Coordinates of C-alpha atoms in Angstrom, one line a residue:
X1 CA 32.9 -17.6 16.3
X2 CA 34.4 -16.9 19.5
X3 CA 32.7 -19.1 21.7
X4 CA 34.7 -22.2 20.7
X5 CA 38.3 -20.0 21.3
X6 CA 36.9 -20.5 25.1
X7 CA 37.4 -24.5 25.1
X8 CA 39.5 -27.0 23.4
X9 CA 41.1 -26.2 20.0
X10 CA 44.4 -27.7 18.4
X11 CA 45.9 -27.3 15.0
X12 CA 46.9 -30.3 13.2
X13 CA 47.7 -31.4 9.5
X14 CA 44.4 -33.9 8.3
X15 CA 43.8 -36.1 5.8
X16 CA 41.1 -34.8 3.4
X17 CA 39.6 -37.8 3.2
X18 CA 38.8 -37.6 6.8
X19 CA 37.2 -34.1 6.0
X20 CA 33.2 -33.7 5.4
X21 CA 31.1 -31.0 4.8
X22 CA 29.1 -30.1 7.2
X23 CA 25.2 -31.0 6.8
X24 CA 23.7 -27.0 8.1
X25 CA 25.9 -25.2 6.3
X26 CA 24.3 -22.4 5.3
X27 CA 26.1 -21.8 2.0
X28 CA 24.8 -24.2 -0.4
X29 CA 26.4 -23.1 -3.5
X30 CA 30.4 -22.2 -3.2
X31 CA 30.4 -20.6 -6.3
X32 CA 33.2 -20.7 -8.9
X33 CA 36.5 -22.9 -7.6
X34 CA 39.0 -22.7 -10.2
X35 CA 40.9 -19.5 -9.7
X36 CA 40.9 -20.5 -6.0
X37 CA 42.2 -24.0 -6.6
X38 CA 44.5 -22.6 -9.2
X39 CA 46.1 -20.5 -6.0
X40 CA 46.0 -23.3 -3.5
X41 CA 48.1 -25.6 -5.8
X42 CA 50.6 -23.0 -6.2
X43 CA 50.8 -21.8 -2.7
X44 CA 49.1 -24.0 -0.6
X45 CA 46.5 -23.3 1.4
X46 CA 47.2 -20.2 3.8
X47 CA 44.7 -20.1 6.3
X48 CA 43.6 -23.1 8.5
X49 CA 39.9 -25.1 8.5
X50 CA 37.7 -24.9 11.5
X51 CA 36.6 -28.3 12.2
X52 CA 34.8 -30.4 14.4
X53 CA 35.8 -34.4 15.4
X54 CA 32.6 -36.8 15.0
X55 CA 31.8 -38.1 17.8
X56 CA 32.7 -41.8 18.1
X57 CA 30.1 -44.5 18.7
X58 CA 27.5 -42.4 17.0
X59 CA 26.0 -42.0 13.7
X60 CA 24.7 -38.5 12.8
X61 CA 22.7 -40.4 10.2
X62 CA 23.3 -43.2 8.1
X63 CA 22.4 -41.4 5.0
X64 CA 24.9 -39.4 5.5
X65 CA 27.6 -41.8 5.0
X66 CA 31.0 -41.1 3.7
X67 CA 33.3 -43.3 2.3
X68 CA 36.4 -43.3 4.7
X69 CA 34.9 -41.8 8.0
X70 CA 33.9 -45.3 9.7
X71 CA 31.8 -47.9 9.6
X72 CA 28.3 -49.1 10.8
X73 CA 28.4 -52.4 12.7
X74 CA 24.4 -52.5 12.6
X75 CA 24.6 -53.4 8.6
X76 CA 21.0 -51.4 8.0
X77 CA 19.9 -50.1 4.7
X78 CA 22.5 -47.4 4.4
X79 CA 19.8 -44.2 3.4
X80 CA 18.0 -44.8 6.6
X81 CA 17.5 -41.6 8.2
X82 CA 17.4 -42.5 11.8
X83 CA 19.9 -42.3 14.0
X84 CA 22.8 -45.2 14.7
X85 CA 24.4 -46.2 17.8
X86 CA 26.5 -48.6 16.4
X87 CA 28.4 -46.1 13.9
X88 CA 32.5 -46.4 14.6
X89 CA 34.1 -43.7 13.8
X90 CA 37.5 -43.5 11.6
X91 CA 38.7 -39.6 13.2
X92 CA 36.3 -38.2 10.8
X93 CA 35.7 -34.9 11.0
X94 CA 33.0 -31.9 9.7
X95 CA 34.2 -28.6 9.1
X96 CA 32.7 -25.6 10.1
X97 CA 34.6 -22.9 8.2
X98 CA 36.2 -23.2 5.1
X99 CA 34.3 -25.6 3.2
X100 CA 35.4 -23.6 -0.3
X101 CA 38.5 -24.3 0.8
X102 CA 37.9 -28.1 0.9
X103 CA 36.2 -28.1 -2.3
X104 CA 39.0 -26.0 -4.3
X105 CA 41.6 -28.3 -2.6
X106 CA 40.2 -31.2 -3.5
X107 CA 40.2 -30.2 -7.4
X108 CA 44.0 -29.1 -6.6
X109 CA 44.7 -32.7 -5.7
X110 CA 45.8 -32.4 -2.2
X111 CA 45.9 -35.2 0.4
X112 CA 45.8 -33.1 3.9
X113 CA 44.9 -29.4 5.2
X114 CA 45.9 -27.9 8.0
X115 CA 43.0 -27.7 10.4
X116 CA 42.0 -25.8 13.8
X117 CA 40.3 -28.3 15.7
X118 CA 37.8 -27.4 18.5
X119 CA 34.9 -28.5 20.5
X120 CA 31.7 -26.6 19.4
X121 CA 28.1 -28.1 20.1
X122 CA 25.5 -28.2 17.1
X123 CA 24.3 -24.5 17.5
X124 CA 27.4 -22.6 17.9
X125 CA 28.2 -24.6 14.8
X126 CA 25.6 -23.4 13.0
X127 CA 25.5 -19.2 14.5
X128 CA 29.3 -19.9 13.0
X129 CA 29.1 -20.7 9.8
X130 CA 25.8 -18.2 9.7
X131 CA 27.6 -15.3 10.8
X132 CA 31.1 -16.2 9.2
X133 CA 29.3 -16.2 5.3
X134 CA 26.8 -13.1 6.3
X135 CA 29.8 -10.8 7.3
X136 CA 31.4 -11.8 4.3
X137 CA 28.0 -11.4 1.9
X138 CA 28.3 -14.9 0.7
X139 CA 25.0 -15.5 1.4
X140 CA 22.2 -14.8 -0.8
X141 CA 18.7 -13.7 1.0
X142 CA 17.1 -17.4 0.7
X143 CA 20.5 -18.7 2.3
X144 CA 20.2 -16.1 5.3
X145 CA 16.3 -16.7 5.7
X146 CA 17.4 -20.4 6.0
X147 CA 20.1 -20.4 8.5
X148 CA 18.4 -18.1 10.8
X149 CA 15.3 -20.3 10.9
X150 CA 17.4 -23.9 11.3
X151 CA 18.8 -21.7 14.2
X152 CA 15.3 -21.3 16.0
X153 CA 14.3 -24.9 14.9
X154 CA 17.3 -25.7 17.0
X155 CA 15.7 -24.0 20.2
X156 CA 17.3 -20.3 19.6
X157 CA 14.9 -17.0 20.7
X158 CA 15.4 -14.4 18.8
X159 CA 17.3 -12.8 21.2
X160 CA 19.9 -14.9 21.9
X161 CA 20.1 -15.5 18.2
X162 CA 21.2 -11.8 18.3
X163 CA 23.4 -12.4 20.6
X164 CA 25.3 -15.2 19.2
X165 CA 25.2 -13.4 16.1
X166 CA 25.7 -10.0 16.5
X167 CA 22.5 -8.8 14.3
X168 CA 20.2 -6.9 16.0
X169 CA 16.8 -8.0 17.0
X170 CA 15.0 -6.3 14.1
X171 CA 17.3 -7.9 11.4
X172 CA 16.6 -11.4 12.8
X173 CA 12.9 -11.0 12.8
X174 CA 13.1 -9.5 9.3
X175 CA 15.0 -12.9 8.2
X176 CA 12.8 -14.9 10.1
X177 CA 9.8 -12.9 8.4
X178 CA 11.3 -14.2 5.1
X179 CA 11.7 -17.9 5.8
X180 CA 8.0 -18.2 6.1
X181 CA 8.1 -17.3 2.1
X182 CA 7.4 -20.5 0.0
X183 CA 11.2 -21.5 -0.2
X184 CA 10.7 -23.0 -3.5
X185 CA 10.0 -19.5 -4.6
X186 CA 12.3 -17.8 -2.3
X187 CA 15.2 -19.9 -4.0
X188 CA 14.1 -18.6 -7.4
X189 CA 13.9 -15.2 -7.0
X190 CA 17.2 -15.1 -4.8
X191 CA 19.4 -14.4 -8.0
X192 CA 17.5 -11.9 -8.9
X193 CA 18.9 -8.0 -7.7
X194 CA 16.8 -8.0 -4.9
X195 CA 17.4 -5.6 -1.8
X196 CA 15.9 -6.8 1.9
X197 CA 14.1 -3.5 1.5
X198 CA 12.0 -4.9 -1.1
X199 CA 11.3 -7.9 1.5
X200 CA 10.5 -5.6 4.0
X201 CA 7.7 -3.9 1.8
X202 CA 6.5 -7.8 1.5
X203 CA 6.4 -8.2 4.6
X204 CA 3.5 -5.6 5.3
X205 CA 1.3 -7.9 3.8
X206 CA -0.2 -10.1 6.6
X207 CA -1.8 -12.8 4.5
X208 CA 1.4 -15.9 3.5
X209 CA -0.8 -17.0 0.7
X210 CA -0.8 -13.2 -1.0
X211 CA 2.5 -12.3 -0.1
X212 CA 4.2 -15.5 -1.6
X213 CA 1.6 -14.6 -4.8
X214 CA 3.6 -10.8 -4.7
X215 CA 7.0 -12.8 -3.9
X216 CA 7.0 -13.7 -7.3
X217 CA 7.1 -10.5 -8.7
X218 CA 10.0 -9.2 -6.4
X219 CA 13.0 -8.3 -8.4
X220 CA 10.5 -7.7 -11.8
X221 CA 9.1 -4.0 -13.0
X222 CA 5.6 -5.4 -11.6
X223 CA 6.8 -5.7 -7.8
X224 CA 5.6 -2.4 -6.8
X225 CA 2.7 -2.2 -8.3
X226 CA 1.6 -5.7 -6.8
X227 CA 2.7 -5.1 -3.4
X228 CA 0.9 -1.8 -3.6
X229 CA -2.4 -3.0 -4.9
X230 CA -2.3 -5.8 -2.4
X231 CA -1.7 -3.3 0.5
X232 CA -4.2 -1.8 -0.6
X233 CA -6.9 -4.6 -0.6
X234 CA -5.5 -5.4 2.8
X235 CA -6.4 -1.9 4.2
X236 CA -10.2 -2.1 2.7
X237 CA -10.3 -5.3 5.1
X238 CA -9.4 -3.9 7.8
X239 CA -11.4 -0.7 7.4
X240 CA -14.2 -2.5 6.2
X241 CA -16.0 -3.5 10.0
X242 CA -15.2 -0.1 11.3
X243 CA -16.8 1.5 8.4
X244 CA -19.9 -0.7 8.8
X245 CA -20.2 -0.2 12.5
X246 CA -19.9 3.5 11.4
X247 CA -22.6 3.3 9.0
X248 CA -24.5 1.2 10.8
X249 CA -24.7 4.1 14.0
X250 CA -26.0 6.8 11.1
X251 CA -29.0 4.0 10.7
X252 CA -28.6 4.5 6.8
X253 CA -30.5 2.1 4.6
X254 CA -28.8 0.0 2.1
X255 CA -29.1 0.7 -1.9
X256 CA -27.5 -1.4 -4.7
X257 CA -25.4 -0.2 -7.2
X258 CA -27.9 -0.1 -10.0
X259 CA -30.4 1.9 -7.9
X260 CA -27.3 5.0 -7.8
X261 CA -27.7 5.6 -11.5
X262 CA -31.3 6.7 -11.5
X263 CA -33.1 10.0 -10.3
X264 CA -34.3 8.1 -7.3
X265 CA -31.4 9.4 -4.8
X266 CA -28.4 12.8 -5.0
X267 CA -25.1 11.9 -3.8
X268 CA -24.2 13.7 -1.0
X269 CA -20.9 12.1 0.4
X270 CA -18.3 9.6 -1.1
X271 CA -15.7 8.5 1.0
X272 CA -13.0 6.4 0.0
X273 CA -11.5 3.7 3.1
X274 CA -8.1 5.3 2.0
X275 CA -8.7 9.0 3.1
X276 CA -10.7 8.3 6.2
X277 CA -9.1 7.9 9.4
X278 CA -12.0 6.1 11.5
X279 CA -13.2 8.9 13.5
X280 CA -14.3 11.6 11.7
X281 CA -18.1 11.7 10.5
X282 CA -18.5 10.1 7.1
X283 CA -21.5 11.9 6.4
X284 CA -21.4 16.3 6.9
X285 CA -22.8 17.0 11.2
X286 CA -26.3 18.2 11.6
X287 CA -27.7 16.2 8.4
X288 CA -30.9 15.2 9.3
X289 CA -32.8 13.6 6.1
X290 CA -32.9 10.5 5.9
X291 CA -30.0 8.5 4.5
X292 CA -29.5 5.8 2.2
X293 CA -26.0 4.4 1.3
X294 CA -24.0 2.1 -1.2
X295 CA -20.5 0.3 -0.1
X296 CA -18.2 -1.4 -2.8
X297 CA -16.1 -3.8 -0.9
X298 CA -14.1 -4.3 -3.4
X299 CA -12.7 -1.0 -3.8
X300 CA -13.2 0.6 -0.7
X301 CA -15.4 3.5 -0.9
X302 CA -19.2 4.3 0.8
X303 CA -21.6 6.6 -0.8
X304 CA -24.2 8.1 1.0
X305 CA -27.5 9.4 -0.5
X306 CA -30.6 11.0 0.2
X307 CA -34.3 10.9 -1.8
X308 CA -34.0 13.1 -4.4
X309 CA -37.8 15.4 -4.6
X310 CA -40.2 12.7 -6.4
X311 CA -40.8 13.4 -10.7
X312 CA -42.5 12.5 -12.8
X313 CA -41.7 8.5 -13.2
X314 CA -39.7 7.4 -15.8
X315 CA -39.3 3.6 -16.6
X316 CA -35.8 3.0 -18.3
X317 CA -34.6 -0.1 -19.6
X318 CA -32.6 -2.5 -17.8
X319 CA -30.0 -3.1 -21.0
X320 CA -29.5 1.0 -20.2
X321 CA -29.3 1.0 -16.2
X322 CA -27.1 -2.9 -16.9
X323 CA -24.6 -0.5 -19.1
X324 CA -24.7 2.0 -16.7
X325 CA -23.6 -0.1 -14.1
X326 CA -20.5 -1.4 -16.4
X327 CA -19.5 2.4 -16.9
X328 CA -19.7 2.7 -13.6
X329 CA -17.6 -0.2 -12.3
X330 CA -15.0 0.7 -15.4
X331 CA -14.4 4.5 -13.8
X332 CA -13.8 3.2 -10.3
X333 CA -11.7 0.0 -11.8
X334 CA -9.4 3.1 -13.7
X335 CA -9.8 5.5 -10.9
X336 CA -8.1 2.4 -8.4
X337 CA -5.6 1.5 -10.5
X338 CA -4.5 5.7 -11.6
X339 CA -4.1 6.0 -7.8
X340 CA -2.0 3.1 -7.4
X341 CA 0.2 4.4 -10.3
X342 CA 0.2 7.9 -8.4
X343 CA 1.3 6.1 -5.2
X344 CA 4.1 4.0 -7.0
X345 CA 5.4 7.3 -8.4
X346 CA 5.5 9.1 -4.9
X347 CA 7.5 6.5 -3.0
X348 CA 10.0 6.5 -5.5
X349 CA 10.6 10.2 -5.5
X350 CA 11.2 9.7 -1.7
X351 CA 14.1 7.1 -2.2
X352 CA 15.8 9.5 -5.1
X353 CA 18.7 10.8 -3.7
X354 CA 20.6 13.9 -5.1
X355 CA 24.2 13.2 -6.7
X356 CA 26.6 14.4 -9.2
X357 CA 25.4 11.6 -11.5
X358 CA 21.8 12.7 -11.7
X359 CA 22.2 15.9 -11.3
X360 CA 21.7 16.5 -14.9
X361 CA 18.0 14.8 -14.8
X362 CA 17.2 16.8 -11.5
X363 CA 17.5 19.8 -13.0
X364 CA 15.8 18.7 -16.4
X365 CA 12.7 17.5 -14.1
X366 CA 13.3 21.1 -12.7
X367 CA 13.3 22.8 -16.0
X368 CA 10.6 21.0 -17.3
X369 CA 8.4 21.8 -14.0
X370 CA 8.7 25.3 -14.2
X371 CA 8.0 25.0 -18.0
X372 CA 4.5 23.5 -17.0
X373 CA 4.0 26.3 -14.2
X374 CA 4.6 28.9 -17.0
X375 CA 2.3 26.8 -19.7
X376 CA -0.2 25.1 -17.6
X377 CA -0.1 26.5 -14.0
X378 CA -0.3 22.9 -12.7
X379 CA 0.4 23.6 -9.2
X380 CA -2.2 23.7 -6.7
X381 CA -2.7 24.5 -3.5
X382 CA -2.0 21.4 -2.0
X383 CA 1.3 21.3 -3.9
X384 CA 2.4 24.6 -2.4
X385 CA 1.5 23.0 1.5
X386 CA 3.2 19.7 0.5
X387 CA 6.2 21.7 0.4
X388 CA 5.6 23.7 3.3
X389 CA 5.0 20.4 5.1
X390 CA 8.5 18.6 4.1
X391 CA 10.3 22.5 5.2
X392 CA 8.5 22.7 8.7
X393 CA 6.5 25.9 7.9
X394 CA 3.2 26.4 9.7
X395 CA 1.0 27.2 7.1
X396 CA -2.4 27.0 9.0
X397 CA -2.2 30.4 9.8
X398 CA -0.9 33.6 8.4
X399 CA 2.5 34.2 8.3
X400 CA 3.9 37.5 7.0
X401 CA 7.4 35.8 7.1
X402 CA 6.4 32.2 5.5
X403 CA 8.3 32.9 2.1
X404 CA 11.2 34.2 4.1
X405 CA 11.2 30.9 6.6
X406 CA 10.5 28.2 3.5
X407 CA 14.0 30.0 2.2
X408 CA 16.0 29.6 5.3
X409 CA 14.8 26.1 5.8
X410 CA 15.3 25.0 1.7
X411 CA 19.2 26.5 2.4
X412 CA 19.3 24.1 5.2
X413 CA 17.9 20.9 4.0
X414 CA 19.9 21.0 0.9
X415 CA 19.3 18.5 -1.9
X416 CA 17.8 16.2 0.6
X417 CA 14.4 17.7 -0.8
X418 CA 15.2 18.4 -4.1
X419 CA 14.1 15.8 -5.8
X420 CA 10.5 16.0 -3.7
X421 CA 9.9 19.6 -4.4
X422 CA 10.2 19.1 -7.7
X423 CA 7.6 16.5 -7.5
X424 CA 5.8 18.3 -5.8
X425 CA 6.3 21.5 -8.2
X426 CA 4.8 18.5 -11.7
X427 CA 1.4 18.7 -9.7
X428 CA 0.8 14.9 -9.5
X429 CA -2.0 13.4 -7.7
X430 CA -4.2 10.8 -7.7
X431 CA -6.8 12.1 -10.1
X432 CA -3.3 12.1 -12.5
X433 CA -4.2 10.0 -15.1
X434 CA -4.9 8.6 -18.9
X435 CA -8.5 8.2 -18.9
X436 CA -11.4 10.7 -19.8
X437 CA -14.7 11.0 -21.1
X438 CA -19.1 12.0 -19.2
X439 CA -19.2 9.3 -16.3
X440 CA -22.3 8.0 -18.3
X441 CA -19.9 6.7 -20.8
X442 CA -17.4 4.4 -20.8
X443 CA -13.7 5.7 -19.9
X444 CA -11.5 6.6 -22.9
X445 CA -7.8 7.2 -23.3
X446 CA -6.6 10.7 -23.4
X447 CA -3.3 12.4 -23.8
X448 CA -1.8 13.4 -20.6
X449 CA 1.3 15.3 -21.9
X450 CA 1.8 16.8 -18.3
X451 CA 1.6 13.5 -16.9
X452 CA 4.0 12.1 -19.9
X453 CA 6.6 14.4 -19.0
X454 CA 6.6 13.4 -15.3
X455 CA 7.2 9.5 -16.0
X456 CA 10.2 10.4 -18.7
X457 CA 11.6 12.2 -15.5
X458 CA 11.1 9.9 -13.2
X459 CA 12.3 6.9 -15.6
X460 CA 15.7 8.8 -16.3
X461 CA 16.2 8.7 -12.6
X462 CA 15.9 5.3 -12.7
X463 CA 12.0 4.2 -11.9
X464 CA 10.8 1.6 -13.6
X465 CA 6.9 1.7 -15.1
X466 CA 4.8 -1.3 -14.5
X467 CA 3.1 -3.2 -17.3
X468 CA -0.3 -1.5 -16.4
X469 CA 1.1 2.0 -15.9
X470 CA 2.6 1.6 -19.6
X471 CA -1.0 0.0 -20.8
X472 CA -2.6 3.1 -18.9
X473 CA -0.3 5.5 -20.4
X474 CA -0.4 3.9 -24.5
X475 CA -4.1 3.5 -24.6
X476 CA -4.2 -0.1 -24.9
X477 CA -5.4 -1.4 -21.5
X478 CA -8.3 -3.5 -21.4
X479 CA -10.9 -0.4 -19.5
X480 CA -10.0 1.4 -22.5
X481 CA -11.3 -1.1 -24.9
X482 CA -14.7 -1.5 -23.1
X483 CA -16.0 1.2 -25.1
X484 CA -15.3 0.1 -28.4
X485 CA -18.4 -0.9 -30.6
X486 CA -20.6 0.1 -27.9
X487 CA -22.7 2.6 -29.8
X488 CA -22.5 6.7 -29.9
X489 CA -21.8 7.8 -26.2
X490 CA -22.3 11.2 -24.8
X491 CA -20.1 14.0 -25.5
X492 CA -16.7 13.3 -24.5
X493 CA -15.5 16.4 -22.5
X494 CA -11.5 16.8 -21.4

């Protein structure tokens, strides 16, 4: 907004008539006039318009044609959008800043504003009116994604558009991230309370087509989870060459899926995409029998087999090894989507932040944790190094002092952890769920009052359950209906 301060600028009294609104402006809804015009016909208005003269002898665009700013001598079809040399102008002007001003004045009935008039080309126009409504907020998210990108049509980089705007690079790339969005959606979802942090998250998935699917979701319960089971389909992608090339190095041969459910092969490794980082072994060193393997694309996971010692042939029928296979596909289709719900639950524990507000529900989520401890000893292990990790302490090795040093370092972090120990403390993981039952048989819904106690905690702090996690938690998803009318299963065990 400084740039024009460097050139020409006079203030003078216009006539409104003469006054347009600028075509670019970022703003396209100025919101609710009245109590604004109410003030401006009792005091007048108290600070001046920034506005620009139109050029004369040229037509911006003949669609663009306002009664009282000129003429065209050319007598063309007035919505033709190209451009007119033989516009005359009448000292019209466009403003830059202060178009609610215009509007609300208008309704006040007055004749002429007082105006700052200046010479600005198109794109300091534009970084103006950006920056002018951004440092005021008046600009919802589908407004800022907008302006940013009419900025770079306009032959902006991303850094001078910093520059000229005073956001940092990272902001504009994150804006510019967004305009790709389907606008239509974008527009949409804009009123709803949506934070850029929620775009950010959006913006991790690399495919437009899937993250304007997610997009519209944002602002709804069901965000999370669709962001998270899309991130996590994204992930298998990427995994899934280096886990072939891996596989195809241990010169494994290739099962199907029905062929895992008979005697024919043991299990000896599962590996899910997930918890593999790409360069460890995926199959134990020094095995030397020879392997045979099964990979589900779909949810990211290799098993690896070997020939189990040859029996006595059994022939089993296909309507038993087909029904296998659906039990099968319905465990890893619940085991996916607990997981997902575990990793939902996670992140938000990360974002809580202590305060005299939620206090109350911190130390219920505390009471309630040591309650389980006491009841149900559901800490593990990994719990206990979870919170060794988030402290600092080493505990790889033996460490006399270790209790003594997790103190200290609790005293120092404060309540910055609290909310993550305790977490940690409710012994959640992915394995955390509502289903149960033999793997030979199809999952069934179980009580998981441990696992009910978390989500009331984590709701009255302000996390909000997807429609599957509640399906998952009340029994009534659809893998939990499989089962029903299929016939006597085997023994249900917890």
């Amino acid at each position: 907004m400084s740039d024009y301060r460097k050139g020409f600028y006079m203030i003078q009294s216009i006539e409104i008539i003469k006054l347009h609104p600028h075509p670019h402006n970022p703003r396209k809804d100025l919101g609710e006039l009245t109590e604004l015009s109410d003030s401006i016909r009792e005091r007048g208005v108290l600070q001046n318009l920034t506005v620009v003269p139109q050029a004369p002898g040229y037509c911006t665009s003949c669609s663009l044609f306002i009664r009282g700013a000129g003429k065209c001598k050319e007598g063309h079809d007035e919505h033709e959008r190209a451009p007119c040399s033989k516009w005359e102008s009448a000292g019209g002007y466009t403003v830059v800043i202060g178009h609610r001003r215009l509007a609300a004045a208008k309704l006040a009935g007055l004749t002429e504003l007082p105006c700052t008039v200046v010479e600005m080309d198109e794109r300091t126009q534009v970084a103006t009116m950006l920056l002018e409504n951004i440092q005021r907020t008046d600009l919802t998210v589908y407004e800022q994604a907008q302006g940013f990108q009419l900025m770079m049509d306009m032959g902006e980089t991303v850094d001078t558009l910093a520059e000229k705007t005073g956001f940092s690079m990272s902001t504009v790339r994150r804006r510019l991230k967004m305009a790709e969005l389907d606008q239509a959606v974008l527009k949409d979802v804009a009123a709803r309370q949506v934070s850029l942090t929620d775009f950010d998250r959006l913006a991790q998935i690399d495919d437009l087509e899937t993250r304007n699917k997610c997009l519209k979701d944002i602002g709804t319960r069901d965000f999370n989870q669709s962001v998270e089971t899309q991130l996590r389909k994204q992930n298998i992608k990427k995994m899934l060459p280096i886990v072939k090339a891996a596989i195809k190095k241990l010169h494994a041969n290739k099962i199907e899926r029905s062929e895992t459910y008979g005697g024919k092969y043991d299990q000896i490794v599962r590996r899910y995409f997930r918890d593999w980082n790409g360069m460890d072994p995926l199959v134990p060193a020094g095995e030397t029998r020879k392997l045979f393997y099964y990979l589900d694309e779909d949810y990211g996971e290799v098993q690896f087999f070997v020939e189990r010692p040859k029996a006595k042939p059994v022939k089993r029928p296909q309507e038993e090894i087909e029904r296998e296979k659906r039990i099968a596909e319905a465990w890893a289709a619940l085991k996916e989507k607990t997981a997902v719900s575990y990793n939902l639950r996670a992140e938000f524990v990360k974002g809580v932040a202590v305060s005299s507000r939620n206090m109350a529900d911190m130390l219920k989520g505390a009471t309630t944790a040591c309650a389980l401890h006491v009841i149900s000893y559901v800490s593990t292990y990994d719990d206990r190094n979870t919170v060794f990790d988030m402290l600092g302490i080493d505990h790889e090795k033996y460490d006399p002092d270790t209790t003594h040093k997790a103190l200290k370092a609790l005293k120092e972090f404060g309540g910055k952890v609290i909310p993550a120990i305790i977490y940690a403390a409710l012994g959640d993981s992915e394995n955390n769920g509502y289903g149960s039952g033999y793997l030979k048989s199809f999952p069934e819904h179980k009580r998981n009052e441990n696992l009910d106690a978390l989500y009331d905690w984590l709701v009255s702090l302000g996390y909000q359950m997807s429609e599957e996690e509640r399906k998952l938690r009340d029994g009534t998803h659809e893998l939990f209906k499989a089962q029903k009318g299929s016939g006597n299963d085997e023994e249900q065990t917890e």
